[in-house]
Every structure is written in C-alpha cells, then in structure tokens.
Amino acid sequence: MPNKSYTVLSGSFRGPDDKLTGAGGVIELPDDVAQRFRHQLEVLVVEPAPGPSAAAEGGRKPVKVSPDA
C-alpha cells in the first residue's frame, strides 16, 4: 500500500532520505507509523482538480458538418 501524505502538527519527523520535517511541513508515512503518531499528524487530503465539465461550458455545442463529408 502506498504511503499517505500528512501535515506535521507538532514535533518533527525524519523521512527515509534523512530529511527533517518540522511542524507545518508535509511528510509521507506508512499507515502503521502514522497511526502510532496520530496525535502529531493530520492527513493531507488532496482533492482532484475539477476537469472541464459540460455544465461549465454550457453543454454540448452543435457541430457543423459539411455536406461534402
């Protein structure tokens, strides 16, 4: 299972590349580690960017077809 990203609320964490991440930083951790330090972390929720929707564009636009086609 891939790691999830967490915002550090308090303390500091050292990542696998030996980089120190302090309060306010973002770190990727496995679920078991995050569970152990859950009082110091907050799950970073990444919302997918909204794609172009038909409603935002006013629906489908008519397509002109040449009679020669």
C-alpha positions in Angstrom: 0.0 0.0 0.0 1.4 3.4 -0.9 2.3 6.0 1.8 -0.1 8.8 2.5 0.9 12.5 3.0 0.5 14.0 6.4 0.9 17.5 7.8 3.0 17.6 10.9 1.1 19.3 13.7 3.8 19.1 16.4 7.2 17.7 16.9 9.4 16.7 13.9 9.8 13.6 11.8 12.8 12.3 9.9 12.0 10.9 6.5 13.7 7.9 4.7 16.1 10.3 2.9 17.1 11.6 6.4 15.4 14.9 5.8 13.9 16.5 9.0 10.3 17.7 8.7 9.0 20.0 11.4 5.6 21.4 12.4 3.7 22.7 9.4 5.7 20.5 7.0 4.4 17.6 4.9 5.8 14.1 5.1 4.8 10.8 3.5 4.5 7.9 6.0 3.2 4.4 6.0 -0.2 3.8 7.8 1.3 2.0 10.8 3.7 4.8 11.6 1.0 7.5 11.1 -1.3 5.5 13.4 1.4 5.5 16.1 1.9 9.2 15.9 -1.7 10.2 15.0 -1.9 12.9 17.7 1.0 14.7 15.9 -0.3 14.3 12.4 -3.2 15.4 10.2 -4.0 13.6 6.9 -3.4 15.8 3.9 -6.4 15.4 1.7 -5.6 16.0 -1.9 -8.7 16.9 -3.9 -8.5 16.2 -7.6 -8.6 19.3 -9.7 -12.0 19.7 -11.3 -11.9 18.9 -15.0 -13.8 20.7 -17.7 -17.4 19.7 -17.4 -20.2 20.1 -19.9 -22.3 22.1 -17.5 -19.5 24.6 -17.0 -19.2 25.0 -20.7 -22.9 25.4 -21.3 -23.5 21.9 -22.5 -22.5 20.4 -25.9 -22.0 22.7 -28.7 -23.5 21.9 -32.1 -21.0 20.6 -34.6 -21.3 21.9 -38.2 -20.9 19.2 -40.7 -20.0 19.9 -44.3 -22.4 18.2 -46.7 -19.3 17.0 -48.6 -18.1 15.0 -45.7 
